[in-house]
PDB file of C-alpha atoms and ligand atoms in Angstrom:
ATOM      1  CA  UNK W  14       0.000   0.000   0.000  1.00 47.00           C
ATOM      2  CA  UNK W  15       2.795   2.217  -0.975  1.00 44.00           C
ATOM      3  CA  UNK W  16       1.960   5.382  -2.887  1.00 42.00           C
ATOM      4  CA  UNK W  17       3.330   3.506  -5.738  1.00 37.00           C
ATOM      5  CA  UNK W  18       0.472   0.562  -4.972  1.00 41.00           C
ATOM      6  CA  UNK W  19      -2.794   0.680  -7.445  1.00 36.00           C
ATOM      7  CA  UNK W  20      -4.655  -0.683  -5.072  1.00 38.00           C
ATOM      8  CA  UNK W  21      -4.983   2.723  -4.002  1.00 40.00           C
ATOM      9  CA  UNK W  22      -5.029   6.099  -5.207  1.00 43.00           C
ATOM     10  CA  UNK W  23      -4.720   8.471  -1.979  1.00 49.00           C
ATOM     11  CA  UNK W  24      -1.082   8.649  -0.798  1.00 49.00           C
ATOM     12  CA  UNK W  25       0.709  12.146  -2.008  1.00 46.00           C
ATOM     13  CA  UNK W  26       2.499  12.036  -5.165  1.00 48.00           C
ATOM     14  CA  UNK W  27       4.212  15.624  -4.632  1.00 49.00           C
ATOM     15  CA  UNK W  28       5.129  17.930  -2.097  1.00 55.00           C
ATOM     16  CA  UNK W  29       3.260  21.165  -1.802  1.00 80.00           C
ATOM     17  CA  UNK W  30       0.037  20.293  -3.778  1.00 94.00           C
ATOM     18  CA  UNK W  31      -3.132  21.488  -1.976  1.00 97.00           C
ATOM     19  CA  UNK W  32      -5.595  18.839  -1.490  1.00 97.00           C
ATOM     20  CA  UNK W  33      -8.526  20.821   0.112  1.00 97.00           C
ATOM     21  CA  UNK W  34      -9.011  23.834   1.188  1.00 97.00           C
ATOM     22  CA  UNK W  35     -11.698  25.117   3.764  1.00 98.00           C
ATOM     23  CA  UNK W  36     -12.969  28.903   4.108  1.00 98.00           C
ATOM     24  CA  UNK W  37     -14.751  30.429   6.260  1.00 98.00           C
ATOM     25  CA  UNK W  38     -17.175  27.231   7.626  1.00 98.00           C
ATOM     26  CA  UNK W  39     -19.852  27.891  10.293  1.00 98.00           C
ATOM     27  CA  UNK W  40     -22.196  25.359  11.626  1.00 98.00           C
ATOM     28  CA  UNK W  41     -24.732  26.094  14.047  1.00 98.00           C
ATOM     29  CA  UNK W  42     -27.087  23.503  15.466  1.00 96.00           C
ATOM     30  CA  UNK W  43     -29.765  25.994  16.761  1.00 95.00           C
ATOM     31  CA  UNK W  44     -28.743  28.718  18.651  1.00 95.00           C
ATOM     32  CA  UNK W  45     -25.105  26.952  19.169  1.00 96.00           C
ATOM     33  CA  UNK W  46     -22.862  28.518  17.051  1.00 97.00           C
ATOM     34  CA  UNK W  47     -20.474  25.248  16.959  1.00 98.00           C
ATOM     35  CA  UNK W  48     -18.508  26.128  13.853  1.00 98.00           C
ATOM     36  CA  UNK W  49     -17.298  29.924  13.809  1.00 98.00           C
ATOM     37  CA  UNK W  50     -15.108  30.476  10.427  1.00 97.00           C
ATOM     38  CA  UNK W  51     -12.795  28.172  10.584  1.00 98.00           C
ATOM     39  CA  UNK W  52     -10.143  28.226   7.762  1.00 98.00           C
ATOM     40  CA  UNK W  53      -7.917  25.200   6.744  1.00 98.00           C
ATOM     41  CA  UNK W  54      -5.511  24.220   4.645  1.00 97.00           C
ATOM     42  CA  UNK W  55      -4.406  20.392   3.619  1.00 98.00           C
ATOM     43  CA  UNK W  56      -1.581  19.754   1.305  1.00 97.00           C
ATOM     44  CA  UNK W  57      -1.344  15.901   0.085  1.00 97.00           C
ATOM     45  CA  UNK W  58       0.667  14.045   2.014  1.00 97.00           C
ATOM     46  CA  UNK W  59       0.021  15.850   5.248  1.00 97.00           C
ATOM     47  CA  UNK W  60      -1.199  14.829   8.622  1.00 98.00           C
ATOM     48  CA  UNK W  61      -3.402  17.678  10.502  1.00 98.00           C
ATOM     49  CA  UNK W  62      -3.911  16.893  14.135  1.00 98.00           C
ATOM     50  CA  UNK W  63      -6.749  18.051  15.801  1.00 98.00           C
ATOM     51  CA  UNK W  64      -7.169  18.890  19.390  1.00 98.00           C
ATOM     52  CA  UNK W  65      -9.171  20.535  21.854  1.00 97.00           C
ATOM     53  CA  UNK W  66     -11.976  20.485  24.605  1.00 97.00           C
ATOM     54  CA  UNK W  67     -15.066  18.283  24.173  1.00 96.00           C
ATOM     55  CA  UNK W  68     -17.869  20.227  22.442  1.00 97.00           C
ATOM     56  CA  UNK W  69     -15.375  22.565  21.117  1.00 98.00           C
ATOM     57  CA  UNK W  70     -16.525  21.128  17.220  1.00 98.00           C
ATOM     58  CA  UNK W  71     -13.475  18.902  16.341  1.00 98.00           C
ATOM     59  CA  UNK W  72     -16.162  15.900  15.225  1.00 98.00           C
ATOM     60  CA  UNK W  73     -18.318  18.251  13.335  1.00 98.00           C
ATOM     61  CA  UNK W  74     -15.343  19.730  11.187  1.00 98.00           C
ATOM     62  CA  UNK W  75     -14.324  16.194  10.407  1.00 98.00           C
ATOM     63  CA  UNK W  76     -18.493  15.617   9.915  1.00 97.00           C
ATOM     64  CA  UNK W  77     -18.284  18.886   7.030  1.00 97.00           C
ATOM     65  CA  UNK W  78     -15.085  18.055   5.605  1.00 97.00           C
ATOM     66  CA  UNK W  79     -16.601  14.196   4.553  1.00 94.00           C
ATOM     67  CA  UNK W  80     -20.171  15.648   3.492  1.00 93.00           C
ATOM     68  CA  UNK W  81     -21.742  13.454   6.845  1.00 92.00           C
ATOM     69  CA  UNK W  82     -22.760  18.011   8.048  1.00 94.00           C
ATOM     70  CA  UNK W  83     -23.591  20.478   6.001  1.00 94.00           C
ATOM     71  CA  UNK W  84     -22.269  23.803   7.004  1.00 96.00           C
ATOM     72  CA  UNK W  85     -24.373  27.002   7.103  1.00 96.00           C
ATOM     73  CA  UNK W  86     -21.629  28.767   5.586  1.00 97.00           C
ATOM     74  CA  UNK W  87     -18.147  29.337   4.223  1.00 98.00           C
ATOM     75  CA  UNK W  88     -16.252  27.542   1.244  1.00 97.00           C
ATOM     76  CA  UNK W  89     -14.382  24.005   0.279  1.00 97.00           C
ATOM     77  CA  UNK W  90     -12.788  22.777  -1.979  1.00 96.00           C
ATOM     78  CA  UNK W  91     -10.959  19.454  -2.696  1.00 95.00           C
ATOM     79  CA  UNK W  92      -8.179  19.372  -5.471  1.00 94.00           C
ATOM     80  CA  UNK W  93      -9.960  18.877  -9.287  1.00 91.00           C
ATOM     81  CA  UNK W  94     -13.675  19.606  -7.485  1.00 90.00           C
ATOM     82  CA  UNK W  95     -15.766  22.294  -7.637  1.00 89.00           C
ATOM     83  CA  UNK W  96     -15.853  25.163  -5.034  1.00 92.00           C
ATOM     84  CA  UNK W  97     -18.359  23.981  -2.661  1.00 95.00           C
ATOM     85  CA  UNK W  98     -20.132  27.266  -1.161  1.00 96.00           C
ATOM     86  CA  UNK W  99     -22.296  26.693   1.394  1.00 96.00           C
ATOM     87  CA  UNK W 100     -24.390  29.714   1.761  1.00 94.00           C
ATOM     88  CA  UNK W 101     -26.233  28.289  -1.187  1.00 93.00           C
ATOM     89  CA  UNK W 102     -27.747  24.363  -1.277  1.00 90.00           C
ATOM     90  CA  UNK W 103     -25.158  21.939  -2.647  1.00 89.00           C
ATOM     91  CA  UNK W 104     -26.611  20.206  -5.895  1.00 90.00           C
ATOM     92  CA  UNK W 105     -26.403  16.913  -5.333  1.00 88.00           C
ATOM     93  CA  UNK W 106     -23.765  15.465  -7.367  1.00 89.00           C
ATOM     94  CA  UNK W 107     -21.457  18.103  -5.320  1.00 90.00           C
ATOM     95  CA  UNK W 108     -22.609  16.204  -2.047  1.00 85.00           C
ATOM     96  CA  UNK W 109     -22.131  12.647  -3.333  1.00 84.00           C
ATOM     97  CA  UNK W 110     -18.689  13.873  -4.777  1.00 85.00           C
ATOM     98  CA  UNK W 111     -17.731  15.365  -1.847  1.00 90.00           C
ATOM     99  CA  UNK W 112     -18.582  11.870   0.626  1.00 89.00           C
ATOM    100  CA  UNK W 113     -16.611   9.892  -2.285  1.00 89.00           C
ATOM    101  CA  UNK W 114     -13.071  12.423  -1.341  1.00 95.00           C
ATOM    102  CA  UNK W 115     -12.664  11.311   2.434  1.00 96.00           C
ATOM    103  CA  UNK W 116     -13.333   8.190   4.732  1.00 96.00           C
ATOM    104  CA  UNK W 117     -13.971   8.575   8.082  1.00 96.00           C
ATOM    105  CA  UNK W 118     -12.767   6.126  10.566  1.00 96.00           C
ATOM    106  CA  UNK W 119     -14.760   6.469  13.792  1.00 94.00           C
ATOM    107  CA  UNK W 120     -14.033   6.066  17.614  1.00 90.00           C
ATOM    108  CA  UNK W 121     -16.199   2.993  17.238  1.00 85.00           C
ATOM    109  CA  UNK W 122     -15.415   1.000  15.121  1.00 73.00           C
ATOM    110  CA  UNK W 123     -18.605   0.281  13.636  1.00 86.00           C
ATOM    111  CA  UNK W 124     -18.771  -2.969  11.818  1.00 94.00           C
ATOM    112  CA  UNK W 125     -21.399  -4.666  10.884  1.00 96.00           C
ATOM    113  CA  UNK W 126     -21.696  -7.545  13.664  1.00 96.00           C
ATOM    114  CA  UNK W 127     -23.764  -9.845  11.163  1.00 97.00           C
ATOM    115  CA  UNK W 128     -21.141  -9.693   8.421  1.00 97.00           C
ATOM    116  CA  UNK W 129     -18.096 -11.140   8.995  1.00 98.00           C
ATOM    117  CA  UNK W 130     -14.466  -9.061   8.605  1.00 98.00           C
ATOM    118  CA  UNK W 131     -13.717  -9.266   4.648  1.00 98.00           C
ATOM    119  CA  UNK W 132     -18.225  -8.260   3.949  1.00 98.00           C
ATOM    120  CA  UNK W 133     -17.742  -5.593   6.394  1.00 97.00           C
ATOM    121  CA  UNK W 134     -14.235  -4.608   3.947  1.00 98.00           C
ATOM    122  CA  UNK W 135     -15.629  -4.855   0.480  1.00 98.00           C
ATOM    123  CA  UNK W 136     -19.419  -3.326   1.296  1.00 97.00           C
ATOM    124  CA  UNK W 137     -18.705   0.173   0.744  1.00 95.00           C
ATOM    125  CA  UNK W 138     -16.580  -0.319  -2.502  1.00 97.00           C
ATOM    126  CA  UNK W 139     -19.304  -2.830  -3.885  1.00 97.00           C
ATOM    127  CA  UNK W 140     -22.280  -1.193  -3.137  1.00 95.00           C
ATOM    128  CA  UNK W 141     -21.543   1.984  -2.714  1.00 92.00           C
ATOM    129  CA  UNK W 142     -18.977   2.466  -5.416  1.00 92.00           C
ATOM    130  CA  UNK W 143     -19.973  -0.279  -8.068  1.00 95.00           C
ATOM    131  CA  UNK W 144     -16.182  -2.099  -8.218  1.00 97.00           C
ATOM    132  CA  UNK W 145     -16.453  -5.256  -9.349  1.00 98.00           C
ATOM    133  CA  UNK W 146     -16.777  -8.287  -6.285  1.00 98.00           C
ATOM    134  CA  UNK W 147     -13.888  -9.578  -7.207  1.00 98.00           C
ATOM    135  CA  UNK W 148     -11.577  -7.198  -7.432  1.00 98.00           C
ATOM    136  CA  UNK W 149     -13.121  -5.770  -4.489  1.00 98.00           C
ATOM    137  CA  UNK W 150     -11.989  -8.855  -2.595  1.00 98.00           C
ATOM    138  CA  UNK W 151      -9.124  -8.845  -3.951  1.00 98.00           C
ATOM    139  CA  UNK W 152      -7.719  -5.302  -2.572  1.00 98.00           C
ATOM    140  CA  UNK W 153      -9.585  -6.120   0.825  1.00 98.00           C
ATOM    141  CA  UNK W 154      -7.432  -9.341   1.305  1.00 97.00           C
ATOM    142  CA  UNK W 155      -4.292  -7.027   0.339  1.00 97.00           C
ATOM    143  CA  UNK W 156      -5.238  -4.052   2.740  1.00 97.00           C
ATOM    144  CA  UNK W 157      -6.143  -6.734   5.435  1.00 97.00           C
ATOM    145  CA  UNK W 158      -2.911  -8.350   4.894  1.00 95.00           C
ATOM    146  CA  UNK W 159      -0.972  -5.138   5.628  1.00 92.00           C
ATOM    147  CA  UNK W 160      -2.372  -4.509   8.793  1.00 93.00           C
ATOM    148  CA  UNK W 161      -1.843  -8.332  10.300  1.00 93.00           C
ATOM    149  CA  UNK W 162      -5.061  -9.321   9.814  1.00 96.00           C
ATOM    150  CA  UNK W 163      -5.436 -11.664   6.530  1.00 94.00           C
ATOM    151  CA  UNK W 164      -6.131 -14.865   8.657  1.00 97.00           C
ATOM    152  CA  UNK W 165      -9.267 -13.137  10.367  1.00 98.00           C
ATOM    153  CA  UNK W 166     -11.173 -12.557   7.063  1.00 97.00           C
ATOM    154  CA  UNK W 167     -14.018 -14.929   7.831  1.00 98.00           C
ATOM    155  CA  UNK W 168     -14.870 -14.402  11.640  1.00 98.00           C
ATOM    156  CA  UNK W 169     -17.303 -12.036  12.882  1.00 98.00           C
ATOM    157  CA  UNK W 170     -16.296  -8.741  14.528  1.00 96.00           C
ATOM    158  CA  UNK W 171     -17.039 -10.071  18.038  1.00 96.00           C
ATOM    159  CA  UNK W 172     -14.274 -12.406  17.821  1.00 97.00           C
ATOM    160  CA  UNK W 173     -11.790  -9.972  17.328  1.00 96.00           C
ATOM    161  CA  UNK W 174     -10.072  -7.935  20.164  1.00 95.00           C
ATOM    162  CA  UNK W 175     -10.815  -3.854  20.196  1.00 94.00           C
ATOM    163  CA  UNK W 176      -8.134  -3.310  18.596  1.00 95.00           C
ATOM    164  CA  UNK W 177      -8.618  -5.277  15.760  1.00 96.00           C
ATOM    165  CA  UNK W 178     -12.129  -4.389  15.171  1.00 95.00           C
ATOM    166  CA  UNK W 179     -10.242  -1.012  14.885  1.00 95.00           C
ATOM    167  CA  UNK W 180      -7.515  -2.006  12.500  1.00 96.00           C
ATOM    168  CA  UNK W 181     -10.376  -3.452  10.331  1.00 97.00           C
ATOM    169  CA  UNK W 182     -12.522  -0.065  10.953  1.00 96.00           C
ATOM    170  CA  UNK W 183      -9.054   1.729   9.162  1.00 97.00           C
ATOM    171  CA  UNK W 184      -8.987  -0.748   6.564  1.00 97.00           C
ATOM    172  CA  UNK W 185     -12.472  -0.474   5.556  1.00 97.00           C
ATOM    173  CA  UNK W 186     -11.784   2.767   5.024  1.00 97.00           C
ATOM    174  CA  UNK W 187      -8.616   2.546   2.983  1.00 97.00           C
ATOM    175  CA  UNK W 188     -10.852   0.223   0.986  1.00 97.00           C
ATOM    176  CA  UNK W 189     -12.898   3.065  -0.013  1.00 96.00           C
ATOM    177  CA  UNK W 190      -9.527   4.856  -2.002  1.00 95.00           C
ATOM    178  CA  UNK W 191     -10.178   7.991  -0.442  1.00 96.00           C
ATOM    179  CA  UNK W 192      -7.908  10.879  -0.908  1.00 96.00           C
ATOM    180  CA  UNK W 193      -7.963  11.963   2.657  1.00 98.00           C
ATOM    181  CA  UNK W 194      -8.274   9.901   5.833  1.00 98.00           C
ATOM    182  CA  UNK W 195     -10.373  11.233   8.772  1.00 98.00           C
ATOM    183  CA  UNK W 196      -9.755   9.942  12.052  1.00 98.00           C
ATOM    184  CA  UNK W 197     -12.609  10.697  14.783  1.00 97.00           C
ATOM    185  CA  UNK W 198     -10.682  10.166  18.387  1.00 96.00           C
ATOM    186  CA  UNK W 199      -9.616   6.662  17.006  1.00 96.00           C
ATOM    187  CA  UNK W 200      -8.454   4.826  20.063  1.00 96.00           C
ATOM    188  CA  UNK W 201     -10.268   6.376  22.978  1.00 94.00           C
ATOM    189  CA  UNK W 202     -12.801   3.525  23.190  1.00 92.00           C
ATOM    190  CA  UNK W 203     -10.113   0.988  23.559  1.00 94.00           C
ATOM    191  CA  UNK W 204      -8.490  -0.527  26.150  1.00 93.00           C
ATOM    192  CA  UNK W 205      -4.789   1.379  27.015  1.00 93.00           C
ATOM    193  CA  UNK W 206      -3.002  -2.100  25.994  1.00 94.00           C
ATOM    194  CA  UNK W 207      -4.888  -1.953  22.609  1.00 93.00           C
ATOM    195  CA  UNK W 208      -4.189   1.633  22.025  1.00 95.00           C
ATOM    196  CA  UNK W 209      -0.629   0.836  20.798  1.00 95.00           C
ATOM    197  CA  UNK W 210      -1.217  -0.821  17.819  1.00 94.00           C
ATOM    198  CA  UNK W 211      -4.234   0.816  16.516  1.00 96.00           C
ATOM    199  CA  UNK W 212      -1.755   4.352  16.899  1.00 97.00           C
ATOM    200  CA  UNK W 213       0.858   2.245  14.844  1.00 96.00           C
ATOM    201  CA  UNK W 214      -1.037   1.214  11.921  1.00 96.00           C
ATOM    202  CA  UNK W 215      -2.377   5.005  11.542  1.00 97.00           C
ATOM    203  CA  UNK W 216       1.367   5.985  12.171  1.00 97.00           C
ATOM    204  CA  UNK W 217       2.648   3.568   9.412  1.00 96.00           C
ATOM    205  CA  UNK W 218      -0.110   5.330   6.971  1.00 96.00           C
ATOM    206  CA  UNK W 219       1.017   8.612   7.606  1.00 96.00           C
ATOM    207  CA  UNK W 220       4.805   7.692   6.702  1.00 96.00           C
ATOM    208  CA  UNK W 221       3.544   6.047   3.475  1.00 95.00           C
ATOM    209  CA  UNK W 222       2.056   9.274   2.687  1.00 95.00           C
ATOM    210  CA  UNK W 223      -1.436   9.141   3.244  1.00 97.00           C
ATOM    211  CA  UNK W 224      -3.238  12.890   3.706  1.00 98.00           C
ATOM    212  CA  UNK W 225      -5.090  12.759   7.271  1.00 98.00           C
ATOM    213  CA  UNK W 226      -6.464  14.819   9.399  1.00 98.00           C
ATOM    214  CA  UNK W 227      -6.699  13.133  13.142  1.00 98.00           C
ATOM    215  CA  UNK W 228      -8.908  14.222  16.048  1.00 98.00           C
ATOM    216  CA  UNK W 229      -7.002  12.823  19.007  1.00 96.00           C
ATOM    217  CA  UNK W 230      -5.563  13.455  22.628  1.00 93.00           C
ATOM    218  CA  UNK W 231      -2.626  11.043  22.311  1.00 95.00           C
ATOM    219  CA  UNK W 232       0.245  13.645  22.233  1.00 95.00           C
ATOM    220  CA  UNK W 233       3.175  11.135  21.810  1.00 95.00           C
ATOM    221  CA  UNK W 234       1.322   9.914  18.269  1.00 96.00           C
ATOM    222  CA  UNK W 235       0.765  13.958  17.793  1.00 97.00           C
ATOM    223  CA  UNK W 236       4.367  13.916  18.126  1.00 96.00           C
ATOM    224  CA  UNK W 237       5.016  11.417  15.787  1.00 95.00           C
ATOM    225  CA  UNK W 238       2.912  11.976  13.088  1.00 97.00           C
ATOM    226  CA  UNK W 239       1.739  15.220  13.242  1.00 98.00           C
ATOM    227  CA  UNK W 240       3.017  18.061  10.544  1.00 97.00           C
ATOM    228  CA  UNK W 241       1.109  20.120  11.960  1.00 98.00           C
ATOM    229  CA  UNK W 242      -1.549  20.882  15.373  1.00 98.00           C
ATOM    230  CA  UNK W 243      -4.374  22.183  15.248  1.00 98.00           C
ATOM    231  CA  UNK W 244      -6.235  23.630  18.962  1.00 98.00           C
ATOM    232  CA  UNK W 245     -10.208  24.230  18.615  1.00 98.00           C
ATOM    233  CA  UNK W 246     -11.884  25.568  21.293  1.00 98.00           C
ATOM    234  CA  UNK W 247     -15.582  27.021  21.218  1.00 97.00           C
ATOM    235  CA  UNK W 248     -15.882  26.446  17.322  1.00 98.00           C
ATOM    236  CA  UNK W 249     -12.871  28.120  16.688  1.00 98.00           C
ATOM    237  CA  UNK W 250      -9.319  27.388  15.372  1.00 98.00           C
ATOM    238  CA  UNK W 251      -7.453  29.512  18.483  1.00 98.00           C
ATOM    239  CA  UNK W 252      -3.993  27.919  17.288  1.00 98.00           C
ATOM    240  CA  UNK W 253      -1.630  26.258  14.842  1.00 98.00           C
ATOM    241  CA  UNK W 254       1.565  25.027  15.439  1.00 98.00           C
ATOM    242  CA  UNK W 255       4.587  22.259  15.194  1.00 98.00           C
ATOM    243  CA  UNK W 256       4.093  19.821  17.260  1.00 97.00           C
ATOM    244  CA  UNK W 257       7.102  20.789  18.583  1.00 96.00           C
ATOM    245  CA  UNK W 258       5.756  23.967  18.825  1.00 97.00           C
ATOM    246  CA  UNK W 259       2.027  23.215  20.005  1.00 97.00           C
ATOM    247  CA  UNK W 260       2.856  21.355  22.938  1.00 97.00           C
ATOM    248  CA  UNK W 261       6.340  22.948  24.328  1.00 96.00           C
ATOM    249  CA  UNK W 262       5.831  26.388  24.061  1.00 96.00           C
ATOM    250  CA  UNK W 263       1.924  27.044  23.342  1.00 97.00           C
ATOM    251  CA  UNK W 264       1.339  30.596  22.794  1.00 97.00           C
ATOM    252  CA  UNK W 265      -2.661  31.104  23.690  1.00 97.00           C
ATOM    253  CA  UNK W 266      -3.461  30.744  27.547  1.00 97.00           C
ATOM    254  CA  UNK W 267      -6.631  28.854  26.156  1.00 96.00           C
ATOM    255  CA  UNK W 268      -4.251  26.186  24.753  1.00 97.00           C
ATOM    256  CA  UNK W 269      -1.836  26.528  27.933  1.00 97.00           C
ATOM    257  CA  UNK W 270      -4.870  25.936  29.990  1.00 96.00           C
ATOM    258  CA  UNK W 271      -6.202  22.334  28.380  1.00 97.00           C
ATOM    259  CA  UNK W 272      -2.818  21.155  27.868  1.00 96.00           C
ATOM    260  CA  UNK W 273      -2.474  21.489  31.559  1.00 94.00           C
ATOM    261  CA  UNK W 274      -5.274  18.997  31.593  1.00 93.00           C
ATOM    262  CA  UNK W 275      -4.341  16.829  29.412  1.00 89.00           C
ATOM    263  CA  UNK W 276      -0.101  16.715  29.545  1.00 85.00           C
TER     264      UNK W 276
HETATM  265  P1  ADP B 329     -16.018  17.705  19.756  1.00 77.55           P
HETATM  266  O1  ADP B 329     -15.778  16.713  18.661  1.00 77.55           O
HETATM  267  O2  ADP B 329     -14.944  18.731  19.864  1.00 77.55           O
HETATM  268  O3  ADP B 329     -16.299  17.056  21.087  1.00 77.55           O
HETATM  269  P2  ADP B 329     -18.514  18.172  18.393  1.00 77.55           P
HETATM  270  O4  ADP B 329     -18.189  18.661  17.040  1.00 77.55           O
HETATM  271  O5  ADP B 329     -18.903  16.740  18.543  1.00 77.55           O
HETATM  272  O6  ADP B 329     -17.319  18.525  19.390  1.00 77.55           O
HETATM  273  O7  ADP B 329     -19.711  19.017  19.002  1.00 77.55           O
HETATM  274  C1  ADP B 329     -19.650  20.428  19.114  1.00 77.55           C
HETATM  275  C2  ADP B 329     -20.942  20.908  19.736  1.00 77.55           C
HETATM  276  O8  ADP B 329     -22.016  20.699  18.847  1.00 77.55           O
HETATM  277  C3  ADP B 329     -21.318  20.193  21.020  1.00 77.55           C
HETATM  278  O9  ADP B 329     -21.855  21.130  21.903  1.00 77.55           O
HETATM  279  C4  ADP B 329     -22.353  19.204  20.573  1.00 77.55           C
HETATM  280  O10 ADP B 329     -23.232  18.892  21.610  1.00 77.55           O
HETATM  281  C5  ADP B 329     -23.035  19.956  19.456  1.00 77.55           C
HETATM  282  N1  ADP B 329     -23.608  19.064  18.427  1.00 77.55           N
HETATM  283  C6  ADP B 329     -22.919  18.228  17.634  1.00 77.55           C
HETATM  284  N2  ADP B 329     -23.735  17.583  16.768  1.00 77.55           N
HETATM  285  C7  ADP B 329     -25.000  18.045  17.035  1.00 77.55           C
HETATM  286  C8  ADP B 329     -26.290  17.787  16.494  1.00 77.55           C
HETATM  287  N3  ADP B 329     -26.450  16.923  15.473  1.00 77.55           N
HETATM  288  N4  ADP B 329     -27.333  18.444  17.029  1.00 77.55           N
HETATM  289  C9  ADP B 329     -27.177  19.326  18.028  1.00 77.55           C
HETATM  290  N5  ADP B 329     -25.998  19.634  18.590  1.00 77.55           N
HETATM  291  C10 ADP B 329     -24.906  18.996  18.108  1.00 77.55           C
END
């Protein structure tokens, strides 16, 4: 599943090519005002973490940027689609297009318990995007291979550990060829001894040079992986930073004050 690998079609080819570009989004649900302008920039090959308090609108950015919310407002744009505006309804070939760019994985893993691993794998590409069964197969048994998990192809999501409902949760997604990986606080349901490999697999993605962006709290993978941090708080984007940067020498009390929590 190297960027060289036609299974897929998502890892970066080049350095400094945008692959979306966000203006300007506001969501409110109500009389919350959950999304407040928020601007953002993703070059291919890049991994964006996200962090912040709960309820400060990390999910719902992920939710906009993969079509699952509709913002009220504000612009995006994915590399070769059209500008998306959302102060005017989205035709719907716009919205399909835009779900087709991104796969989400989630902090559950949510399989399908009455389908076993490799149905759970090939559903979306089958009946969602028309590829052929067997090919289908084919790149599942490939993608499952890469994470460890070949010889569990046949059994049922409740025989597998957390962690390897999760690993099949990322590969269902890669199975989807999305451009950009969205990651939705993917190991906080797990067990801490399960967190470890989970954090690899996504870690191994990013060096291959898979585009992500990565809501999470787990600041030695932010370390790692990250290019750059993101800090949310209240619907807004209150900082951006190195790693390095982000979580040495923050330079908003707002981000001083929840890294205090959470260091
Ligand atoms: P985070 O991921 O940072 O925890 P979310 O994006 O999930 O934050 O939520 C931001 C705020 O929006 C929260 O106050 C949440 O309760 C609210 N919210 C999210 N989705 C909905 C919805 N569908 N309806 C009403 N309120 C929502």
């Amino acid at each position: 599943m190297s960027p060289t690998d036609p299974t897929t079609r998502g890892p970066a080819t080049s350095g400094e090519e945008v692959l979306l570009r966000a203006h300007g989004l506001s969501k409110s649900f109500g009389e919350l005002s959950v999304l407040r302008s928020i601007d953002l920039t993703v070059t291919k090959g890049e991994v964006v973490v996200l962090i912040g308090p709960s309820g400060s609108g990390k999910t719902t950015v992920l939710r906009s940027l993969n079509g699952l919310e509709t913002p009220d407002g504000g612009t995006l744009t994915f590399a070769g689609g059209p500008d998306l505006d959302f102060s005017r309804p989205l035709p719907k070939r716009d919205r399909m297009a835009l779900r087709d760019r991104s796969a989400m994985v989630f902090q559950q893993h949510n399989l399908f318990p009455h389908r076993t691993v490799l149905e759970n794998v090939i559903e979306g590409p089958v009946h969602v995007q028309g590829v052929r069964r067997d090919e289908a197969v084919a790149a599942a048994e490939q993608l499952l291979d890469r994470v460890g998990l070949r010889d569990k192809r046949d059994v049922y999501p409740f025989q597998l550990s957390g962690g390897q409902q999760q690993r099949v949760g990322i590969v269902r997604a890669l199975a989807l060829r999305p451009s950009l990986l969205l990651f939705d606080e993917p190991t906080s349901a797990l067990d801490p001894e399960l967190v470890g490999e989970v954090l690899a697999v996504i870690k191994e993605l990013a060096d291959e040079g898979w585009t992500m962006v990565v809501v999470t709290h787990e600041v030695s993978f932010a370390r790692a992986a990250a290019d750059e941090v993101l800090f949310m708080d209240q619907g807004v984007i209150v900082e951006r930073a190195t790693p390095e940067q982000m979580f040495t020498r923050p330079q908003h009390e707002r981000t001083r004050r929840f890294l205090d929590r959470i260091l």
